mmCIF file of C-alpha atoms and ligand atoms in Angstrom:
data_model
loop_
_atom_site.group_PDB
_atom_site.id
_atom_site.type_symbol
_atom_site.label_atom_id
_atom_site.label_comp_id
_atom_site.label_asym_id
_atom_site.label_seq_id
_atom_site.Cartn_x
_atom_site.Cartn_y
_atom_site.Cartn_z
ATOM 1 C CA UNK A 803 15.283 96.050 93.880
ATOM 2 C CA UNK A 804 18.431 97.962 92.922
ATOM 3 C CA UNK A 805 21.702 96.080 92.494
ATOM 4 C CA UNK A 806 24.936 97.262 94.131
ATOM 5 C CA UNK A 807 27.459 97.310 91.317
ATOM 6 C CA UNK A 808 31.202 97.950 91.511
ATOM 7 C CA UNK A 809 31.796 100.828 89.080
ATOM 8 C CA UNK A 810 35.401 101.619 89.977
ATOM 9 C CA UNK A 811 38.383 100.007 91.693
ATOM 10 C CA UNK A 812 41.696 101.345 92.937
ATOM 11 C CA UNK A 813 44.749 100.328 94.905
ATOM 12 C CA UNK A 814 47.896 101.712 96.424
ATOM 13 C CA UNK A 815 51.056 99.856 97.369
ATOM 14 C CA UNK A 816 53.851 101.685 99.222
ATOM 15 C CA UNK A 817 57.041 102.157 97.207
ATOM 16 C CA UNK A 818 59.454 100.352 99.506
ATOM 17 C CA UNK A 819 59.965 96.703 98.547
ATOM 18 C CA UNK A 820 61.234 94.254 101.176
ATOM 19 C CA UNK A 821 62.481 91.066 99.501
ATOM 20 C CA UNK A 822 63.157 87.697 101.069
ATOM 21 C CA UNK A 823 66.862 88.410 100.520
ATOM 22 C CA UNK A 824 66.480 91.571 102.628
ATOM 23 C CA UNK A 825 64.909 89.436 105.382
ATOM 24 C CA UNK A 826 67.845 87.003 105.248
ATOM 25 C CA UNK A 827 70.059 89.863 106.441
ATOM 26 C CA UNK A 828 68.458 90.134 109.888
ATOM 27 C CA UNK A 829 66.414 86.946 110.326
ATOM 28 C CA UNK A 830 67.321 83.243 110.491
ATOM 29 C CA UNK A 831 65.469 82.444 107.260
ATOM 30 C CA UNK A 832 66.065 82.032 103.530
ATOM 31 C CA UNK A 833 64.447 82.974 100.254
ATOM 32 C CA UNK A 834 64.223 79.266 99.443
ATOM 33 C CA UNK A 835 62.296 78.481 102.676
ATOM 34 C CA UNK A 836 59.896 81.407 102.312
ATOM 35 C CA UNK A 837 59.160 80.767 98.627
ATOM 36 C CA UNK A 838 58.651 77.033 99.087
ATOM 37 C CA UNK A 839 56.384 77.406 102.170
ATOM 38 C CA UNK A 840 54.456 80.533 101.197
ATOM 39 C CA UNK A 841 55.086 81.535 97.557
ATOM 40 C CA UNK A 842 55.969 85.047 98.792
ATOM 41 C CA UNK A 843 59.018 86.714 97.195
ATOM 42 C CA UNK A 844 58.596 90.297 98.343
ATOM 43 C CA UNK A 845 56.185 92.633 100.146
ATOM 44 C CA UNK A 846 55.678 96.402 100.413
ATOM 45 C CA UNK A 847 56.421 98.414 103.551
ATOM 46 C CA UNK A 848 54.839 101.795 104.266
ATOM 47 C CA UNK A 849 57.164 104.786 104.703
ATOM 48 C CA UNK A 850 57.532 106.226 108.207
ATOM 49 C CA UNK A 851 55.337 109.200 107.312
ATOM 50 C CA UNK A 852 52.591 107.087 105.711
ATOM 51 C CA UNK A 853 49.583 105.991 107.725
ATOM 52 C CA UNK A 854 46.733 103.619 106.960
ATOM 53 C CA UNK A 855 44.378 106.480 106.103
ATOM 54 C CA UNK A 856 46.942 107.788 103.563
ATOM 55 C CA UNK A 857 47.118 104.418 101.784
ATOM 56 C CA UNK A 858 43.329 104.145 101.931
ATOM 57 C CA UNK A 859 42.820 107.643 100.514
ATOM 58 C CA UNK A 860 45.155 107.016 97.558
ATOM 59 C CA UNK A 861 43.328 103.773 96.695
ATOM 60 C CA UNK A 862 39.988 105.567 97.103
ATOM 61 C CA UNK A 863 40.917 108.409 94.733
ATOM 62 C CA UNK A 864 41.862 105.871 92.048
ATOM 63 C CA UNK A 865 38.579 104.019 92.468
ATOM 64 C CA UNK A 866 36.572 107.266 92.328
ATOM 65 C CA UNK A 867 38.490 108.352 89.185
ATOM 66 C CA UNK A 868 37.737 105.073 87.438
ATOM 67 C CA UNK A 869 34.080 105.318 88.464
ATOM 68 C CA UNK A 870 33.878 108.933 87.278
ATOM 69 C CA UNK A 871 32.258 109.803 90.597
ATOM 70 C CA UNK A 872 33.134 112.891 92.601
ATOM 71 C CA UNK A 873 33.795 112.348 96.336
ATOM 72 C CA UNK A 874 30.850 114.606 97.159
ATOM 73 C CA UNK A 875 28.467 112.025 95.681
ATOM 74 C CA UNK A 876 29.388 109.425 98.310
ATOM 75 C CA UNK A 877 26.710 108.475 100.850
ATOM 76 C CA UNK A 878 28.939 106.223 102.952
ATOM 77 C CA UNK A 879 32.580 105.190 103.478
ATOM 78 C CA UNK A 880 33.468 101.827 105.034
ATOM 79 C CA UNK A 881 37.051 100.782 105.750
ATOM 80 C CA UNK A 882 37.957 97.194 106.605
ATOM 81 C CA UNK A 883 41.106 97.363 108.734
ATOM 82 C CA UNK A 884 42.766 96.015 111.861
ATOM 83 C CA UNK A 885 45.622 98.521 111.691
ATOM 84 C CA UNK A 886 43.841 101.872 111.709
ATOM 85 C CA UNK A 887 45.713 105.136 112.320
ATOM 86 C CA UNK A 888 44.246 105.203 115.850
ATOM 87 C CA UNK A 889 42.247 102.759 117.997
ATOM 88 C CA UNK A 890 39.565 105.393 117.355
ATOM 89 C CA UNK A 891 38.288 107.473 115.627
ATOM 90 C CA UNK A 892 37.631 105.229 112.666
ATOM 91 C CA UNK A 893 40.090 105.387 109.776
ATOM 92 C CA UNK A 894 37.087 105.905 107.480
ATOM 93 C CA UNK A 895 36.504 109.290 109.199
ATOM 94 C CA UNK A 896 40.095 110.285 108.384
ATOM 95 C CA UNK A 897 39.612 109.206 104.757
ATOM 96 C CA UNK A 898 36.453 111.307 104.650
ATOM 97 C CA UNK A 899 38.411 114.308 105.973
ATOM 98 C CA UNK A 900 41.133 113.726 103.345
ATOM 99 C CA UNK A 901 38.492 113.639 100.608
ATOM 100 C CA UNK A 902 36.992 116.854 101.994
ATOM 101 C CA UNK A 903 33.394 115.625 102.151
ATOM 102 C CA UNK A 904 31.948 116.100 105.654
ATOM 103 C CA UNK A 905 28.508 114.675 106.309
ATOM 104 C CA UNK A 906 28.326 111.190 104.820
ATOM 105 C CA UNK A 907 28.343 108.106 107.062
ATOM 106 C CA UNK A 908 31.774 106.615 107.817
ATOM 107 C CA UNK A 909 32.742 103.610 109.911
ATOM 108 C CA UNK A 910 35.331 100.810 110.079
ATOM 109 C CA UNK A 911 34.789 97.069 110.070
ATOM 110 C CA UNK A 912 37.094 94.881 112.175
ATOM 111 C CA UNK A 913 37.061 91.418 110.636
ATOM 112 C CA UNK A 914 40.806 91.030 109.991
ATOM 113 C CA UNK A 915 41.541 89.564 106.543
ATOM 114 C CA UNK A 916 37.783 89.281 105.848
ATOM 115 C CA UNK A 917 37.272 92.997 106.516
ATOM 116 C CA UNK A 918 36.814 94.091 102.910
ATOM 117 C CA UNK A 919 34.283 91.369 102.073
ATOM 118 C CA UNK A 920 32.362 92.087 105.286
ATOM 119 C CA UNK A 921 32.350 95.807 104.389
ATOM 120 C CA UNK A 922 31.232 95.072 100.833
ATOM 121 C CA UNK A 923 28.258 93.176 102.226
ATOM 122 C CA UNK A 924 27.254 96.147 104.440
ATOM 123 C CA UNK A 925 27.537 98.483 101.454
ATOM 124 C CA UNK A 926 25.552 96.235 99.120
ATOM 125 C CA UNK A 927 22.706 95.751 101.597
ATOM 126 C CA UNK A 928 22.436 99.485 102.261
ATOM 127 C CA UNK A 929 22.176 100.093 98.522
ATOM 128 C CA UNK A 930 19.755 97.205 97.881
ATOM 129 C CA UNK A 931 17.457 98.483 100.646
ATOM 130 C CA UNK A 932 17.161 101.781 98.770
ATOM 131 C CA UNK A 933 18.523 103.732 101.748
ATOM 132 C CA UNK A 934 21.567 105.073 99.891
ATOM 133 C CA UNK A 935 23.032 105.063 96.378
ATOM 134 C CA UNK A 936 26.837 105.306 96.403
ATOM 135 C CA UNK A 937 29.364 103.732 98.776
ATOM 136 C CA UNK A 938 33.157 103.701 98.957
ATOM 137 C CA UNK A 939 34.524 100.443 100.387
ATOM 138 C CA UNK A 940 38.215 100.165 101.279
ATOM 139 C CA UNK A 941 40.542 97.520 102.692
ATOM 140 C CA UNK A 942 43.717 99.125 104.062
ATOM 141 C CA UNK A 943 46.471 97.852 106.338
ATOM 142 C CA UNK A 944 49.930 98.673 107.647
ATOM 143 C CA UNK A 945 50.687 95.283 109.179
ATOM 144 C CA UNK A 946 54.429 96.016 109.238
ATOM 145 C CA UNK A 947 53.909 98.194 112.349
ATOM 146 C CA UNK A 948 52.411 95.379 114.442
ATOM 147 C CA UNK A 949 54.722 92.558 113.339
ATOM 148 C CA UNK A 950 57.397 91.017 115.519
ATOM 149 C CA UNK A 951 60.416 91.423 113.248
ATOM 150 C CA UNK A 952 62.296 88.899 115.410
ATOM 151 C CA UNK A 953 59.661 86.182 114.854
ATOM 152 C CA UNK A 954 60.397 84.388 111.593
ATOM 153 C CA UNK A 955 57.120 82.446 111.880
ATOM 154 C CA UNK A 956 55.018 85.549 111.310
ATOM 155 C CA UNK A 957 56.905 88.595 109.983
ATOM 156 C CA UNK A 958 57.789 86.980 106.635
ATOM 157 C CA UNK A 959 54.122 86.594 105.717
ATOM 158 C CA UNK A 960 52.691 90.102 105.757
ATOM 159 C CA UNK A 961 52.852 93.381 103.840
ATOM 160 C CA UNK A 962 51.221 96.814 103.614
ATOM 161 C CA UNK A 963 48.750 98.189 101.065
ATOM 162 C CA UNK A 964 45.225 99.345 100.285
ATOM 163 C CA UNK A 965 42.497 98.561 97.780
ATOM 164 C CA UNK A 966 39.151 100.229 97.164
ATOM 165 C CA UNK A 967 35.892 99.833 95.279
ATOM 166 C CA UNK A 968 33.052 102.256 94.565
ATOM 167 C CA UNK A 969 29.589 100.680 94.595
ATOM 168 C CA UNK A 970 26.604 102.325 92.979
ATOM 169 C CA UNK A 971 22.893 101.546 92.852
ATOM 170 C CA UNK A 972 21.987 100.339 89.368
ATOM 171 C CA UNK A 973 19.053 98.770 87.586
ATOM 172 C CA UNK A 974 19.747 95.523 85.766
ATOM 173 C CA UNK A 975 21.256 92.203 86.762
ATOM 174 C CA UNK A 976 24.932 93.193 87.292
ATOM 175 C CA UNK A 977 26.314 93.695 90.776
ATOM 176 C CA UNK A 978 26.605 91.817 94.057
ATOM 177 C CA UNK A 979 24.548 88.626 93.650
ATOM 178 C CA UNK A 980 25.021 87.398 97.200
ATOM 179 C CA UNK A 981 27.328 87.504 100.179
ATOM 180 C CA UNK A 982 27.816 85.133 103.081
ATOM 181 C CA UNK A 983 29.539 86.123 106.311
ATOM 182 C CA UNK A 984 30.749 83.794 109.079
ATOM 183 C CA UNK A 985 32.826 83.808 112.247
ATOM 184 C CA UNK A 986 33.909 81.397 114.980
ATOM 185 C CA UNK A 987 35.283 83.241 117.981
ATOM 186 C CA UNK A 988 36.448 80.038 119.648
ATOM 187 C CA UNK A 989 39.534 80.270 117.416
ATOM 188 C CA UNK A 990 40.426 83.822 118.503
ATOM 189 C CA UNK A 991 43.744 82.843 120.083
ATOM 190 C CA UNK A 992 45.222 81.228 116.973
ATOM 191 C CA UNK A 993 45.796 84.603 115.305
ATOM 192 C CA UNK A 994 45.614 87.849 117.249
ATOM 193 C CA UNK A 995 47.244 90.955 118.666
ATOM 194 C CA UNK A 996 47.170 90.660 122.473
ATOM 195 C CA UNK A 997 47.668 94.351 123.340
ATOM 196 C CA UNK A 998 46.697 97.021 123.852
ATOM 197 C CA UNK A 999 42.968 96.921 124.456
ATOM 198 C CA UNK A 1000 40.995 96.650 127.690
ATOM 199 C CA UNK A 1001 42.393 93.199 128.499
ATOM 200 C CA UNK A 1002 45.998 94.345 128.344
ATOM 201 C CA UNK A 1003 46.160 98.089 128.790
ATOM 202 C CA UNK A 1004 49.359 99.842 127.695
ATOM 203 C CA UNK A 1005 52.312 99.242 130.025
ATOM 204 C CA UNK A 1006 56.096 99.033 129.843
ATOM 205 C CA UNK A 1007 55.809 95.418 131.024
ATOM 206 C CA UNK A 1008 53.383 94.638 128.179
ATOM 207 C CA UNK A 1009 55.781 96.165 125.675
ATOM 208 C CA UNK A 1010 58.606 94.000 127.053
ATOM 209 C CA UNK A 1011 56.359 90.957 126.565
ATOM 210 C CA UNK A 1012 55.718 92.150 122.994
ATOM 211 C CA UNK A 1013 51.957 92.097 123.588
ATOM 212 C CA UNK A 1014 51.426 94.755 120.906
ATOM 213 C CA UNK A 1015 52.648 92.407 118.160
ATOM 214 C CA UNK A 1016 50.903 89.724 116.056
ATOM 215 C CA UNK A 1017 50.794 86.167 117.416
ATOM 216 C CA UNK A 1018 49.889 83.192 115.260
ATOM 217 C CA UNK A 1019 49.787 79.402 115.311
ATOM 218 C CA UNK A 1020 50.433 78.910 111.611
ATOM 219 C CA UNK A 1021 49.719 75.198 111.237
ATOM 220 C CA UNK A 1022 46.295 75.451 112.857
ATOM 221 C CA UNK A 1023 45.404 78.558 110.838
ATOM 222 C CA UNK A 1024 46.328 76.751 107.642
ATOM 223 C CA UNK A 1025 43.920 73.833 108.158
ATOM 224 C CA UNK A 1026 40.885 75.886 109.119
ATOM 225 C CA UNK A 1027 41.593 78.451 106.377
ATOM 226 C CA UNK A 1028 41.504 75.901 103.557
ATOM 227 C CA UNK A 1029 38.319 74.285 104.851
ATOM 228 C CA UNK A 1030 36.513 77.582 105.436
ATOM 229 C CA UNK A 1031 37.550 79.178 102.133
ATOM 230 C CA UNK A 1032 36.261 76.121 100.242
ATOM 231 C CA UNK A 1033 33.020 75.830 102.229
ATOM 232 C CA UNK A 1034 32.029 79.475 101.857
ATOM 233 C CA UNK A 1035 32.818 79.407 98.114
ATOM 234 C CA UNK A 1036 30.520 76.396 97.647
ATOM 235 C CA UNK A 1037 27.859 78.100 99.771
ATOM 236 C CA UNK A 1038 27.951 81.122 97.423
ATOM 237 C CA UNK A 1039 27.713 78.978 94.303
ATOM 238 C CA UNK A 1040 24.884 76.883 95.778
ATOM 239 C CA UNK A 1041 22.878 79.981 96.697
ATOM 240 C CA UNK A 1042 23.068 81.160 93.087
ATOM 241 C CA UNK A 1043 22.540 77.812 91.322
ATOM 242 C CA UNK A 1044 26.079 77.963 89.925
ATOM 243 C CA UNK A 1045 28.927 75.473 89.624
ATOM 244 C CA UNK A 1046 32.688 75.929 90.073
ATOM 245 C CA UNK A 1047 33.052 76.013 86.263
ATOM 246 C CA UNK A 1048 30.861 79.146 86.147
ATOM 247 C CA UNK A 1049 33.482 81.218 88.006
ATOM 248 C CA UNK A 1050 35.517 83.417 85.667
ATOM 249 C CA UNK A 1051 37.697 84.955 88.388
ATOM 250 C CA UNK A 1052 38.221 83.438 91.823
ATOM 251 C CA UNK A 1053 39.827 86.134 93.987
ATOM 252 C CA UNK A 1054 40.790 84.661 97.359
ATOM 253 C CA UNK A 1055 42.407 86.395 100.300
ATOM 254 C CA UNK A 1056 46.112 86.263 99.475
ATOM 255 C CA UNK A 1057 47.245 84.453 102.638
ATOM 256 C CA UNK A 1058 49.933 82.360 101.035
ATOM 257 C CA UNK A 1059 50.287 80.307 97.866
ATOM 258 C CA UNK A 1060 49.938 76.936 99.595
ATOM 259 C CA UNK A 1061 46.601 77.904 101.170
ATOM 260 C CA UNK A 1062 45.382 79.207 97.794
ATOM 261 C CA UNK A 1063 46.517 76.103 95.910
ATOM 262 C CA UNK A 1064 45.012 73.743 98.476
ATOM 263 C CA UNK A 1065 41.708 75.641 98.317
ATOM 264 C CA UNK A 1066 41.726 75.666 94.509
ATOM 265 C CA UNK A 1067 42.440 71.914 94.473
ATOM 266 C CA UNK A 1068 39.638 71.212 96.921
ATOM 267 C CA UNK A 1069 37.202 73.189 94.773
ATOM 268 C CA UNK A 1070 38.483 71.790 91.464
ATOM 269 C CA UNK A 1071 39.384 75.239 90.089
ATOM 270 C CA UNK A 1072 41.651 75.602 87.059
ATOM 271 C CA UNK A 1073 44.766 77.821 87.327
ATOM 272 C CA UNK A 1074 43.361 80.370 84.888
ATOM 273 C CA UNK A 1075 40.329 80.948 87.150
ATOM 274 C CA UNK A 1076 42.429 81.936 90.187
ATOM 275 C CA UNK A 1077 43.908 85.419 90.736
ATOM 276 C CA UNK A 1078 47.182 85.286 92.702
ATOM 277 C CA UNK A 1079 49.544 88.157 93.554
ATOM 278 C CA UNK A 1080 50.796 87.005 96.960
ATOM 279 C CA UNK A 1081 54.280 86.526 95.467
ATOM 280 C CA UNK A 1082 54.670 90.326 95.097
ATOM 281 C CA UNK A 1083 52.718 91.743 98.030
ATOM 282 C CA UNK A 1084 52.559 89.013 100.704
ATOM 283 C CA UNK A 1085 49.493 88.895 102.925
ATOM 284 C CA UNK A 1086 48.053 92.412 103.221
ATOM 285 C CA UNK A 1087 45.127 91.229 105.389
ATOM 286 C CA UNK A 1088 41.959 93.237 104.668
ATOM 287 C CA UNK A 1089 43.613 94.909 101.663
ATOM 288 C CA UNK A 1090 44.533 91.750 99.778
ATOM 289 C CA UNK A 1091 41.245 91.057 97.984
ATOM 290 C CA UNK A 1092 40.584 94.630 96.749
ATOM 291 C CA UNK A 1093 44.219 94.954 95.591
ATOM 292 C CA UNK A 1094 43.955 91.704 93.595
ATOM 293 C CA UNK A 1095 40.532 92.755 92.269
ATOM 294 C CA UNK A 1096 41.904 96.110 91.123
ATOM 295 C CA UNK A 1097 44.944 94.532 89.451
ATOM 296 C CA UNK A 1098 42.777 92.107 87.491
ATOM 297 C CA UNK A 1099 40.289 94.857 86.625
ATOM 298 C CA UNK A 1100 42.931 97.371 85.476
ATOM 299 C CA UNK A 1101 44.637 94.689 83.390
ATOM 300 C CA UNK A 1102 41.340 94.331 81.516
ATOM 301 C CA UNK A 1103 40.959 90.705 82.573
ATOM 302 C CA UNK A 1104 37.494 91.165 84.079
ATOM 303 C CA UNK A 1105 34.834 91.724 81.406
ATOM 304 C CA UNK A 1106 31.219 92.800 81.719
ATOM 305 C CA UNK A 1107 29.087 89.756 82.522
ATOM 306 C CA UNK A 1108 31.958 87.812 84.139
ATOM 307 C CA UNK A 1109 31.311 85.953 87.378
ATOM 308 C CA UNK A 1110 33.737 87.016 90.133
ATOM 309 C CA UNK A 1111 33.949 85.231 93.477
ATOM 310 C CA UNK A 1112 35.677 87.033 96.363
ATOM 311 C CA UNK A 1113 36.645 84.571 99.114
ATOM 312 C CA UNK A 1114 38.062 85.682 102.473
ATOM 313 C CA UNK A 1115 39.419 84.167 105.673
ATOM 314 C CA UNK A 1116 41.089 85.815 108.648
ATOM 315 C CA UNK A 1117 41.584 86.297 112.366
ATOM 316 C CA UNK A 1118 38.589 85.862 114.614
ATOM 317 C CA UNK A 1119 38.258 83.488 112.858
ATOM 318 C CA UNK A 1120 36.125 85.176 110.215
ATOM 319 C CA UNK A 1121 35.363 84.018 106.702
ATOM 320 C CA UNK A 1122 33.155 85.398 103.959
ATOM 321 C CA UNK A 1123 32.332 85.381 100.263
ATOM 322 C CA UNK A 1124 30.865 87.811 97.785
ATOM 323 C CA UNK A 1125 29.646 86.652 94.379
ATOM 324 C CA UNK A 1126 29.592 89.377 91.719
ATOM 325 C CA UNK A 1127 28.162 89.554 88.229
ATOM 326 C CA UNK A 1128 30.551 92.117 86.716
HETATM 327 N N1 LIG B 216 62.419 80.573 107.839
HETATM 328 C C1 LIG B 216 62.999 79.390 108.099
HETATM 329 N N2 LIG B 216 62.463 78.479 108.918
HETATM 330 C C2 LIG B 216 61.276 78.763 109.477
HETATM 331 C C3 LIG B 216 60.611 79.975 109.249
HETATM 332 C C4 LIG B 216 61.244 80.885 108.394
HETATM 333 N N3 LIG B 216 60.691 82.088 108.101
HETATM 334 N N4 LIG B 216 59.466 79.972 109.934
HETATM 335 C C5 LIG B 216 59.391 78.805 110.580
HETATM 336 N N5 LIG B 216 60.489 78.069 110.309
HETATM 337 C C6 LIG B 216 60.844 76.745 110.821
HETATM 338 C C7 LIG B 216 60.125 76.417 112.092
HETATM 339 O O1 LIG B 216 60.809 76.991 113.203
HETATM 340 C C8 LIG B 216 60.172 74.923 112.088
HETATM 341 O O2 LIG B 216 61.446 74.511 112.513
HETATM 342 P P1 LIG B 216 61.595 73.282 113.542
HETATM 343 O O3 LIG B 216 61.036 72.105 112.797
HETATM 344 O O4 LIG B 216 63.059 73.246 113.759
HETATM 345 O O5 LIG B 216 60.768 73.674 114.723
HETATM 346 C C9 LIG B 216 60.056 74.566 110.618
HETATM 347 O O6 LIG B 216 60.392 75.763 109.905
HETATM 348 C C10 LIG B 216 58.662 74.117 110.226
HETATM 349 O O7 LIG B 216 57.713 75.000 110.786
HETATM 350 P P2 LIG B 216 56.184 74.871 110.503
HETATM 351 O O8 LIG B 216 55.463 75.932 111.264
HETATM 352 O O9 LIG B 216 55.738 73.458 110.676
HETATM 353 O O10 LIG B 216 56.166 75.221 108.949
HETATM 354 P P3 LIG B 216 54.965 75.133 107.990
HETATM 355 O O11 LIG B 216 55.317 74.246 106.869
HETATM 356 O O12 LIG B 216 53.682 74.877 108.698
HETATM 357 O O13 LIG B 216 54.892 76.601 107.409
HETATM 358 C C11 LIG B 216 53.634 78.608 107.680
HETATM 359 C C12 LIG B 216 54.676 77.693 108.302
HETATM 360 C C13 LIG B 216 54.160 79.143 106.371
HETATM 361 C C14 LIG B 216 53.412 79.772 108.640
HETATM 362 C C15 LIG B 216 52.341 77.818 107.470
HETATM 363 O O14 LIG B 216 51.947 77.167 108.630
HETATM 364 C C16 LIG B 216 51.226 78.667 106.998
HETATM 365 O O15 LIG B 216 51.234 79.089 105.878
HETATM 366 N N6 LIG B 216 50.211 78.898 107.841
HETATM 367 C C17 LIG B 216 49.119 79.770 107.536
HETATM 368 C C18 LIG B 216 49.348 81.012 108.251
HETATM 369 C C19 LIG B 216 48.857 82.199 107.507
HETATM 370 O O16 LIG B 216 48.814 82.281 106.313
HETATM 371 N N7 LIG B 216 48.488 83.150 108.270
HETATM 372 C C20 LIG B 216 48.100 84.363 107.710
HETATM 373 C C21 LIG B 216 47.066 84.980 108.459
HETATM 374 S S1 LIG B 216 45.541 84.129 108.335
HETATM 375 C C22 LIG B 216 45.114 84.431 106.901
HETATM 376 O O17 LIG B 216 45.430 85.446 106.381
HETATM 377 C C23 LIG B 216 44.397 83.347 106.268
#
């Protein structure tokens, strides 16, 4: 059986930086509170003329460049996002148009912050089955457009960005070793965007009630996130006969520093095993894992033969892992 191996990564972060001190100017909050509760110092905000497909395309071009693969060689594009340019068509179709490669399969995955890891699983299984050879997987979000900038409980946490990976069929042991995907829809109301779908169709009244903006019960999310991130990491290790000490790079969804530290403590991970960039980019939902992966990869920290564990948790709730032999 062929392995699905990541042969290139890329990322794009919008230029505009919004610091905690900027937030202090229009919100009843402080840098001290945000840093102590979340570890976030700043986040990126997309420009008015930038859309999710633009961020995704920039990250994709970087990943393709690193892989040395021309867009025309792609068999499939999958974008993990909950903030696509449109409710439909899929943002992946717009990325395909931007890359100028009509014909290959393109679809989005809606699994909130787990979107990229879910998409990676789809890509890997398509490649392992022998059906296709080369897949572009992207996580891209512009959360800033669906945040309630008057709600200090939520708007301080999130940021915009995109990350991408190119997967290729290869012989040999390196590639995706396993992935595990989970969801529990009974938690849907703890983190969601009420409008505008079929339940709340667009209306002036709905806008007044701010139904189009993110709602979250932070404390509840926190508890389930730590438990799920730890459980799915152990599940991945168990399935591969590995121990926590075998992980060279643990790349969790960058929700906030306290969630990451609690998860790392629960698993018994050492600081040097854990990749954290939430201080600079906040929580970019489906984009957070591929951005962190690309940063670590470009910095030359990930070497051939390293064990990389991607660990995601998000709205739905959804949670997922992907264990890679680099
Ligand atoms: N600035 C100042 N004060 C604030 C702010 C703020 N930005 N936000 C909330 N507070 C206040 C609250 O109003 C509350 O005040 P009160 O006691 O007078 O009512 C007080 O701070 C404590 O609020 P808590 O909600 O108990 O604060 P907590 O320590 O739980 O931290 C936080 C809140 C950071 C949201 C935390 O619950 C958390 O990290 N939850 C996880 C949520 C998350 O990461 N979601 C991301 C999406 S899911 C995912 O990606 C995994």
